[in-house]
């Protein structure tokens, strides 16, 4: 199994390599791909050195799977080229997510949709992934009418420049800016660009991607996505209104059994999910499970996950693992 990692030197690409190694993905050859300036440099994978190659060289090596995290424009240009060369592409950008011909996959929710014909597969937005992993088992049991979500997103979601801005500000050092304002000791209710309806693209991703992944356009979603000065992962306050009433103990039991979910909910002992604890983990952590006393059949949750892992790299690798297990590659 030849695996290319396109964007191998980026924040998510680096984590993809780490996750492939940690999960002992059954690859026989690794093909790290990055921009021309990185070609020739080496990365170490499982104690072995691999040269970073160009896009054209990687295509000529005919990978079986190509994990992309190199931005939408690069994916739009080169994913079809890898497909033509016989690879199955799993792309972490937003380029293909809303294309009706392209599957948008969170393995715990809709991996069953995949077939051997899917040669470009879209990895959803990080803040969507962690939410739908929790929504799915509850939707199956109680049928979700509406979701109101507010996010508290790590600067790592923006990239290296944002992390550097935060760290510089904390040291009182001036430097390159990823944001229009200071991020340290601040929050920005602004992720990605604003759209005509007053939402940001990040918020509309959560709305539209949730309906596509859950295969249910009847689920009403509204989102406010916020950037906070945190490293370890994204947090989300989620209010869910169901068609059918629920028993709180049963909700907790369903979540405790749900694939990819870890319940951390013991407020008497101050146990609840936090980004510091989710950092470098592959699961989605849920806590603060409580009935919304202001509305019938409504539930409040607090959901935390490492946005670079389950929110990006691990979800992509899990899709690749599914393809291998089901012999779809
Ligand atoms: C963010 N979800 O957090 C977006 C892209 N990673 O910035």
Short mmCIF file of C-alpha atoms and ligand atoms in Angstrom, two decimals:
data_model
loop_
_atom_site.label_atom_id
_atom_site.label_comp_id
_atom_site.label_asym_id
_atom_site.label_seq_id
_atom_site.Cartn_x
_atom_site.Cartn_y
_atom_site.Cartn_z
CA UNK A 1 0.00 0.00 0.00
CA UNK A 2 1.71 3.21 -1.21
CA UNK A 3 0.49 6.29 0.70
CA UNK A 4 1.17 9.88 -0.30
CA UNK A 5 0.78 12.68 2.25
CA UNK A 6 0.31 15.94 0.34
CA UNK A 7 1.15 18.90 2.57
CA UNK A 8 3.47 16.73 4.64
CA UNK A 9 5.25 19.69 6.26
CA UNK A 10 2.10 21.57 7.31
CA UNK A 11 0.44 21.47 10.73
CA UNK A 12 -2.16 18.83 9.75
CA UNK A 13 0.17 16.95 7.38
CA UNK A 14 2.69 16.51 10.17
CA UNK A 15 -0.05 15.11 12.42
CA UNK A 16 -1.22 12.81 9.59
CA UNK A 17 2.28 11.28 9.51
CA UNK A 18 2.26 10.90 13.29
CA UNK A 19 -1.17 9.23 13.28
CA UNK A 20 -0.20 6.87 10.43
CA UNK A 21 2.80 5.81 12.50
CA UNK A 22 0.94 5.53 15.81
CA UNK A 23 -1.90 3.47 14.29
CA UNK A 24 0.56 1.32 12.39
CA UNK A 25 -1.27 1.94 9.11
CA UNK A 26 -0.40 -0.94 6.68
CA UNK A 27 1.66 1.09 4.23
CA UNK A 28 4.59 -0.36 2.31
CA UNK A 29 5.81 2.98 0.93
CA UNK A 30 5.40 6.56 2.18
CA UNK A 31 5.47 9.45 -0.29
CA UNK A 32 5.72 12.81 1.52
CA UNK A 33 4.75 15.68 -0.79
CA UNK A 34 5.30 19.39 -0.20
CA UNK A 35 6.02 22.62 -2.07
CA UNK A 36 9.11 23.00 -4.23
CA UNK A 37 11.03 24.70 -1.42
CA UNK A 38 10.78 21.53 0.70
CA UNK A 39 11.56 19.03 -2.09
CA UNK A 40 14.69 17.06 -1.24
CA UNK A 41 14.39 17.51 2.52
CA UNK A 42 13.73 14.33 4.45
CA UNK A 43 11.15 13.28 7.00
CA UNK A 44 11.59 10.36 9.39
CA UNK A 45 8.79 7.80 9.54
CA UNK A 46 9.05 4.66 11.68
CA UNK A 47 12.78 5.30 12.02
CA UNK A 48 13.30 5.46 8.26
CA UNK A 49 14.08 8.60 6.23
CA UNK A 50 11.86 9.50 3.25
CA UNK A 51 12.66 12.31 0.78
CA UNK A 52 10.01 14.95 0.26
CA UNK A 53 9.00 14.91 -3.41
CA UNK A 54 7.11 17.18 -5.78
CA UNK A 55 3.52 16.69 -6.84
CA UNK A 56 4.57 15.36 -10.29
CA UNK A 57 7.06 12.90 -8.82
CA UNK A 58 4.46 11.64 -6.33
CA UNK A 59 1.93 11.10 -9.12
CA UNK A 60 4.53 9.18 -11.15
CA UNK A 61 5.04 6.88 -8.13
CA UNK A 62 1.35 5.85 -8.41
CA UNK A 63 0.23 5.92 -4.76
CA UNK A 64 -2.80 3.84 -3.76
CA UNK A 65 -4.00 6.49 -1.30
CA UNK A 66 -3.25 10.22 -1.19
CA UNK A 67 -4.00 12.08 2.04
CA UNK A 68 -4.28 15.78 1.20
CA UNK A 69 -3.99 18.73 3.56
CA UNK A 70 -2.63 21.44 1.29
CA UNK A 71 -5.47 23.91 0.83
CA UNK A 72 -8.44 24.02 -1.44
CA UNK A 73 -6.79 25.38 -4.58
CA UNK A 74 -4.00 22.79 -4.49
CA UNK A 75 -6.58 20.05 -4.01
CA UNK A 76 -8.80 21.26 -6.83
CA UNK A 77 -5.78 21.28 -9.18
CA UNK A 78 -4.01 18.10 -8.13
CA UNK A 79 -6.52 15.68 -6.53
CA UNK A 80 -7.96 14.82 -9.98
CA UNK A 81 -4.41 14.15 -11.23
CA UNK A 82 -3.77 11.69 -8.38
CA UNK A 83 -7.16 10.09 -9.10
CA UNK A 84 -6.25 9.68 -12.76
CA UNK A 85 -3.02 8.00 -11.68
CA UNK A 86 -5.06 5.44 -9.74
CA UNK A 87 -5.02 6.90 -6.22
CA UNK A 88 -7.94 7.33 -3.86
CA UNK A 89 -7.72 10.88 -2.49
CA UNK A 90 -8.87 11.81 1.02
CA UNK A 91 -8.89 15.60 1.13
CA UNK A 92 -8.92 17.73 4.28
CA UNK A 93 -9.71 21.03 2.53
CA UNK A 94 -13.20 22.42 1.98
CA UNK A 95 -12.80 22.17 -1.82
CA UNK A 96 -14.92 19.06 -2.42
CA UNK A 97 -17.09 18.86 0.72
CA UNK A 98 -20.33 20.22 -0.73
CA UNK A 99 -19.89 18.65 -4.19
CA UNK A 100 -22.93 16.34 -4.55
CA UNK A 101 -20.76 13.76 -6.29
CA UNK A 102 -18.25 13.62 -3.43
CA UNK A 103 -18.75 11.72 -0.16
CA UNK A 104 -18.20 13.71 3.07
CA UNK A 105 -17.21 11.14 5.66
CA UNK A 106 -16.93 10.74 9.43
CA UNK A 107 -16.35 7.00 9.85
CA UNK A 108 -18.41 6.68 13.05
CA UNK A 109 -21.37 8.26 11.23
CA UNK A 110 -21.44 7.38 7.53
CA UNK A 111 -18.48 5.25 6.41
CA UNK A 112 -21.06 2.77 5.07
CA UNK A 113 -21.72 5.23 2.22
CA UNK A 114 -18.26 4.57 0.75
CA UNK A 115 -17.79 2.35 -2.30
CA UNK A 116 -14.90 1.42 -4.60
CA UNK A 117 -16.12 4.13 -6.99
CA UNK A 118 -15.31 6.95 -4.54
CA UNK A 119 -11.88 8.12 -5.65
CA UNK A 120 -12.00 11.59 -4.09
CA UNK A 121 -13.38 11.62 -0.53
CA UNK A 122 -13.82 14.80 1.53
CA UNK A 123 -12.78 15.09 5.17
CA UNK A 124 -15.25 17.44 6.97
CA UNK A 125 -14.42 20.60 8.87
CA UNK A 126 -12.93 19.91 12.31
CA UNK A 127 -15.71 21.62 14.27
CA UNK A 128 -18.31 19.61 12.33
CA UNK A 129 -16.57 16.25 12.85
CA UNK A 130 -16.51 16.39 16.65
CA UNK A 131 -20.15 17.46 16.79
CA UNK A 132 -21.64 14.83 14.45
CA UNK A 133 -19.82 11.97 16.21
CA UNK A 134 -21.96 12.85 19.25
CA UNK A 135 -25.14 13.82 17.39
CA UNK A 136 -25.40 10.59 15.40
CA UNK A 137 -26.26 8.09 18.20
CA UNK A 138 -28.69 10.57 19.74
CA UNK A 139 -30.35 11.30 16.38
CA UNK A 140 -30.79 7.58 15.76
CA UNK A 141 -32.56 7.20 19.11
CA UNK A 142 -34.52 10.46 19.57
CA UNK A 143 -34.51 12.21 16.13
CA UNK A 144 -32.96 15.67 16.24
CA UNK A 145 -35.09 18.67 15.25
CA UNK A 146 -32.63 21.51 15.87
CA UNK A 147 -29.05 22.14 16.99
CA UNK A 148 -27.68 25.40 18.39
CA UNK A 149 -23.89 25.32 18.69
CA UNK A 150 -21.34 27.83 19.92
CA UNK A 151 -17.71 26.91 19.40
CA UNK A 152 -14.53 27.85 21.23
CA UNK A 153 -11.83 27.06 18.67
CA UNK A 154 -8.09 26.65 19.13
CA UNK A 155 -5.67 28.89 17.25
CA UNK A 156 -4.16 25.69 15.81
CA UNK A 157 -7.19 25.60 13.52
CA UNK A 158 -5.81 28.67 11.78
CA UNK A 159 -2.27 27.37 11.46
CA UNK A 160 1.34 27.98 12.49
CA UNK A 161 1.18 31.78 12.04
CA UNK A 162 -1.71 32.02 14.50
CA UNK A 163 0.09 29.90 17.08
CA UNK A 164 3.14 32.15 16.67
CA UNK A 165 0.97 35.28 17.09
CA UNK A 166 -0.49 33.93 20.34
CA UNK A 167 2.88 32.87 21.74
CA UNK A 168 4.49 36.19 20.77
CA UNK A 169 1.66 38.17 22.40
CA UNK A 170 2.02 36.13 25.57
CA UNK A 171 5.71 37.09 25.65
CA UNK A 172 5.02 40.71 24.76
CA UNK A 173 6.83 40.29 21.44
CA UNK A 174 5.61 41.88 18.20
CA UNK A 175 5.45 39.60 15.15
CA UNK A 176 3.46 38.43 12.13
CA UNK A 177 -0.32 38.58 12.60
CA UNK A 178 -2.79 35.85 11.61
CA UNK A 179 -5.73 37.78 13.04
CA UNK A 180 -7.03 41.36 12.70
CA UNK A 181 -6.84 41.79 16.48
CA UNK A 182 -4.86 40.52 19.44
CA UNK A 183 -5.85 36.98 20.32
CA UNK A 184 -4.20 36.67 23.73
CA UNK A 185 -6.64 37.53 26.57
CA UNK A 186 -9.27 37.98 23.86
CA UNK A 187 -11.83 36.06 21.79
CA UNK A 188 -12.72 36.67 18.13
CA UNK A 189 -16.31 35.87 16.99
CA UNK A 190 -14.94 35.53 13.49
CA UNK A 191 -13.56 32.36 11.83
CA UNK A 192 -13.00 32.46 8.07
CA UNK A 193 -14.80 35.17 6.04
CA UNK A 194 -18.25 36.72 6.59
CA UNK A 195 -20.99 35.79 4.12
CA UNK A 196 -24.02 37.77 2.90
CA UNK A 197 -26.28 36.35 5.61
CA UNK A 198 -24.09 37.63 8.46
CA UNK A 199 -22.70 34.17 9.23
CA UNK A 200 -19.07 33.24 8.62
CA UNK A 201 -18.03 30.47 6.23
CA UNK A 202 -17.00 28.42 9.27
CA UNK A 203 -20.52 28.69 10.67
CA UNK A 204 -22.13 27.80 7.36
CA UNK A 205 -19.78 24.79 7.06
CA UNK A 206 -21.18 23.47 10.36
CA UNK A 207 -24.73 23.98 9.10
CA UNK A 208 -24.36 22.46 5.64
CA UNK A 209 -21.85 19.71 6.43
CA UNK A 210 -23.94 18.43 9.33
CA UNK A 211 -26.97 17.94 7.07
CA UNK A 212 -24.85 16.17 4.43
CA UNK A 213 -23.01 13.84 6.83
CA UNK A 214 -26.20 12.98 8.73
CA UNK A 215 -28.09 12.59 5.43
CA UNK A 216 -30.95 14.59 6.91
CA UNK A 217 -31.75 18.11 5.72
CA UNK A 218 -34.59 18.31 8.24
CA UNK A 219 -32.08 18.91 11.05
CA UNK A 220 -31.99 22.67 11.65
CA UNK A 221 -28.53 23.90 12.66
CA UNK A 222 -27.37 27.36 13.70
CA UNK A 223 -23.77 28.10 14.73
CA UNK A 224 -21.59 30.80 16.20
CA UNK A 225 -17.91 29.98 15.81
CA UNK A 226 -15.40 31.76 18.02
CA UNK A 227 -11.59 31.79 18.11
CA UNK A 228 -10.01 31.61 21.58
CA UNK A 229 -6.39 31.67 22.78
CA UNK A 230 -6.11 27.91 23.38
CA UNK A 231 -3.89 25.17 21.91
CA UNK A 232 -5.19 21.68 22.69
CA UNK A 233 -8.44 21.49 20.75
CA UNK A 234 -11.86 22.85 19.92
CA UNK A 235 -14.69 23.04 22.46
CA UNK A 236 -18.39 23.32 21.67
CA UNK A 237 -21.49 24.17 23.68
CA UNK A 238 -24.30 22.26 21.95
CA UNK A 239 -28.04 22.56 22.55
CA UNK A 240 -30.14 19.84 20.90
CA UNK A 241 -33.92 19.81 20.52
CA UNK A 242 -35.38 16.37 19.78
CA UNK A 243 -38.61 15.22 18.16
CA UNK A 244 -38.96 12.65 20.95
CA UNK A 245 -38.37 13.02 24.69
CA UNK A 246 -35.44 11.33 26.34
CA UNK A 247 -34.27 9.91 29.65
CA UNK A 248 -31.05 11.56 30.83
CA UNK A 249 -29.58 8.31 32.17
CA UNK A 250 -30.31 6.68 28.82
CA UNK A 251 -28.62 9.58 26.97
CA UNK A 252 -25.51 9.09 29.07
CA UNK A 253 -25.58 5.34 28.46
CA UNK A 254 -25.97 5.83 24.70
CA UNK A 255 -23.00 8.22 24.64
CA UNK A 256 -20.88 5.92 26.80
CA UNK A 257 -21.42 3.17 24.21
CA UNK A 258 -21.05 5.43 21.15
CA UNK A 259 -18.04 4.76 18.85
CA UNK A 260 -15.26 7.33 19.20
CA UNK A 261 -16.87 9.03 22.23
CA UNK A 262 -15.57 9.28 25.78
CA UNK A 263 -17.97 10.66 28.43
CA UNK A 264 -16.26 12.85 31.04
CA UNK A 265 -19.15 14.04 33.20
CA UNK A 266 -18.78 14.12 36.99
CA UNK A 267 -19.24 17.73 38.02
CA UNK A 268 -19.36 16.80 41.72
CA UNK A 269 -15.69 16.01 41.31
CA UNK A 270 -15.10 18.76 38.72
CA UNK A 271 -14.69 16.25 35.88
CA UNK A 272 -15.57 17.67 32.45
CA UNK A 273 -13.84 17.75 29.04
CA UNK A 274 -11.09 20.35 28.50
CA UNK A 275 -8.78 21.00 25.52
CA UNK A 276 -5.72 20.32 27.68
CA UNK A 277 -6.98 16.77 28.24
CA UNK A 278 -8.14 16.19 24.67
CA UNK A 279 -4.82 17.28 23.18
CA UNK A 280 -3.18 14.52 21.08
CA UNK A 281 -6.12 12.15 21.68
CA UNK A 282 -8.26 10.66 18.89
CA UNK A 283 -11.57 10.51 20.72
CA UNK A 284 -14.37 13.06 21.13
CA UNK A 285 -14.99 13.99 24.77
CA UNK A 286 -18.48 14.91 25.98
CA UNK A 287 -19.66 16.22 29.34
CA UNK A 288 -21.93 18.73 31.10
CA UNK A 289 -24.78 16.43 29.98
CA UNK A 290 -27.99 18.03 31.25
CA UNK A 291 -31.57 18.68 30.32
CA UNK A 292 -32.26 22.17 28.94
CA UNK A 293 -34.85 23.25 31.51
CA UNK A 294 -35.98 26.15 29.34
CA UNK A 295 -37.45 23.95 26.62
CA UNK A 296 -39.16 20.53 26.27
CA UNK A 297 -37.19 17.60 24.78
CA UNK A 298 -33.97 19.65 24.77
CA UNK A 299 -30.48 18.72 25.94
CA UNK A 300 -27.24 20.65 26.62
CA UNK A 301 -23.79 19.12 26.01
CA UNK A 302 -20.16 20.23 26.09
CA UNK A 303 -18.01 18.57 23.39
CA UNK A 304 -14.20 18.76 23.13
CA UNK A 305 -11.74 17.19 20.66
CA UNK A 306 -8.24 17.73 19.33
CA UNK A 307 -9.00 19.57 16.08
CA UNK A 308 -5.73 18.50 14.45
CA UNK A 309 -6.36 14.82 15.24
CA UNK A 310 -10.01 13.69 15.25
CA UNK A 311 -10.86 17.03 13.65
CA UNK A 312 -8.54 16.42 10.72
CA UNK A 313 -5.64 13.92 10.55
CA UNK A 314 -7.11 11.00 12.50
CA UNK A 315 -10.48 11.23 10.76
CA UNK A 316 -8.69 11.10 7.38
CA UNK A 317 -6.57 8.11 8.45
CA UNK A 318 -9.67 6.37 9.82
CA UNK A 319 -11.31 6.79 6.40
CA UNK A 320 -8.20 5.21 4.83
CA UNK A 321 -8.31 2.37 7.38
CA UNK A 322 -11.96 1.72 6.48
CA UNK A 323 -11.13 1.64 2.75
CA UNK A 324 -8.37 -0.91 3.41
CA UNK A 325 -10.54 -3.04 5.75
CA UNK A 326 -13.39 -3.16 3.22
CA UNK A 327 -10.99 -3.68 0.29
CA UNK A 328 -12.20 -0.48 -1.37
CA UNK A 329 -8.66 0.44 -2.40
C1 LIG B 1 -10.48 26.51 11.98
N1 LIG B 1 -12.07 24.80 11.35
O1 LIG B 1 -10.54 26.08 13.12
C2 LIG B 1 -11.17 25.80 10.83
C3 LIG B 1 -10.18 25.24 9.85
N2 LIG B 1 -9.30 24.31 10.46
O2 LIG B 1 -9.83 27.54 11.67
#
